Short mmCIF file of C-alpha atoms in Angstrom, two decimals:
data_model
loop_
_atom_site.label_atom_id
_atom_site.label_comp_id
_atom_site.label_asym_id
_atom_site.label_seq_id
_atom_site.Cartn_x
_atom_site.Cartn_y
_atom_site.Cartn_z
CA MET A 1 194.36 -42.04 78.96
CA ARG A 2 192.28 -39.62 78.99
CA VAL A 3 191.35 -38.07 82.24
CA MET A 4 187.38 -36.88 82.30
CA THR A 5 187.18 -33.04 82.45
CA LEU A 6 184.04 -31.15 83.17
CA GLN A 7 182.04 -30.90 79.67
CA TYR A 8 179.82 -27.47 79.33
CA LEU A 9 177.22 -27.94 76.68
CA LYS A 10 177.43 -30.58 74.27
CA ASP A 11 178.04 -29.41 70.63
CA VAL A 12 178.25 -25.01 71.56
CA ALA A 13 182.15 -24.55 71.85
CA THR A 14 183.78 -22.56 68.36
CA LEU A 15 186.26 -23.76 68.48
CA GLU A 16 188.28 -24.51 65.33
CA LEU A 17 191.44 -25.47 64.48
CA ASP A 18 193.28 -25.66 60.98
CA ARG A 19 195.27 -28.59 61.34
CA ASP A 20 197.16 -27.14 57.19
CA LEU A 21 197.91 -24.03 59.64
CA CYS A 22 198.92 -25.07 62.13
CA THR A 23 203.29 -26.11 62.65
CA GLY A 24 203.03 -28.56 65.25
CA CYS A 25 205.14 -25.97 67.82
CA GLY A 26 202.36 -27.69 70.66
CA MET A 27 201.51 -23.83 72.30
CA CYS A 28 198.32 -24.94 72.58
CA VAL A 29 198.94 -27.88 74.33
CA SER A 30 201.19 -26.54 77.10
CA VAL A 31 198.39 -23.70 77.80
CA CYS A 32 195.84 -25.82 76.92
CA PRO A 33 193.58 -26.01 80.61
CA HIS A 34 191.33 -28.97 79.42
CA ARG A 35 193.58 -30.87 77.64
CA VAL A 36 190.90 -30.43 75.14
CA LEU A 37 194.25 -30.46 72.76
CA GLU A 38 197.15 -32.51 71.87
CA MET A 39 200.10 -33.60 68.80
CA GLU A 40 199.79 -35.94 66.83
CA GLY A 41 202.81 -36.46 64.84
CA THR A 42 204.09 -32.95 63.56
CA THR A 43 200.07 -31.35 63.81
CA ALA A 44 198.34 -30.82 67.14
CA ARG A 45 194.43 -32.62 67.10
CA VAL A 46 191.55 -31.41 68.99
CA ILE A 47 191.05 -34.42 71.20
CA CYS A 48 187.30 -33.64 72.79
CA LYS A 49 185.94 -30.24 71.47
CA ASP A 50 182.95 -30.22 74.30
CA ASP A 51 185.40 -30.30 76.51
CA CYS A 52 186.75 -26.67 75.36
CA MET A 53 185.57 -23.77 78.20
CA GLU A 54 186.67 -21.66 76.05
CA CYS A 55 188.83 -19.58 77.54
CA GLY A 56 191.04 -18.79 74.71
CA ALA A 57 194.21 -19.15 75.37
CA CYS A 58 195.10 -21.58 72.52
CA SER A 59 194.53 -19.28 69.91
CA ARG A 60 196.16 -15.96 71.84
CA ASN A 61 198.40 -19.11 71.74
CA CYS A 62 198.75 -19.62 68.34
CA PRO A 63 201.66 -18.37 66.31
CA ALA A 64 200.40 -19.44 63.30
CA GLY A 65 196.68 -18.55 64.16
CA ALA A 66 195.81 -22.07 63.16
CA ILE A 67 193.19 -21.80 65.87
CA THR A 68 190.01 -19.85 66.36
CA VAL A 69 187.48 -19.66 69.31
CA LYS A 70 184.99 -16.31 70.37
CA SER A 71 186.68 -16.77 73.65
CA GLY A 72 183.64 -17.20 76.34
CA VAL A 73 180.69 -16.69 73.78
CA GLY A 74 180.02 -20.31 72.98
CA CYS A 75 177.91 -21.80 75.77
CA ALA A 76 176.34 -17.97 77.07
CA VAL A 77 175.12 -17.87 73.02
CA ALA A 78 173.56 -21.31 73.52
CA ILE A 79 172.18 -21.72 77.08
CA ILE A 80 170.47 -17.65 75.37
CA ARG A 81 169.20 -19.04 72.38
CA GLY A 82 167.66 -21.75 73.69
CA LEU A 83 165.73 -19.69 76.70
CA LEU A 84 164.29 -17.68 74.67
CA THR A 85 163.56 -20.12 71.91
CA GLY A 86 161.58 -22.24 74.24
CA GLY A 87 164.50 -25.19 72.92
CA GLU A 88 167.92 -26.88 73.67
CA PRO A 89 170.61 -25.31 73.41
CA ASP A 90 171.06 -23.87 69.92
CA CYS A 91 174.54 -22.54 68.38
CA GLY A 92 172.88 -21.70 64.86
CA GLY A 93 172.16 -18.80 64.77
CA PRO A 94 173.36 -15.53 63.88
CA GLY A 95 176.88 -14.16 65.72
CA CYS A 96 178.27 -17.61 66.32
CA GLY A 97 179.44 -18.00 63.18
CA CYS A 98 178.40 -20.95 62.21
CA SER A 99 176.22 -21.79 59.15
CA GLY A 100 173.22 -22.61 60.79
CA SER A 101 172.44 -26.05 61.33
CA LYS A 102 171.95 -27.60 64.86
CA GLY A 103 175.41 -28.49 66.59
CA CYS A 104 177.36 -26.95 63.79
CA CYS A 105 179.86 -25.49 66.35
#
């Protein structure tokens, strides 16, 4: 049973997992403080990206390089962009690594 965790802003986390690169070591599952990842068979999978606080522990501890996350930037960038444009937080601008569409992260 999944326990509810504190979520930050919806659709702004920069966490990405390439399951093709995942070797199934489970290190990301062990180090994630919010239990964002779990093992599914022989590879990891993201349970709820919105629970990610972008600490970077998963990425730094992945020996296969299967996980990327811009540690600590997603929420801040989205909030600042929203304030500057007078709109909702949006992770679709330069510097966030997205293609430019709203909620792409």
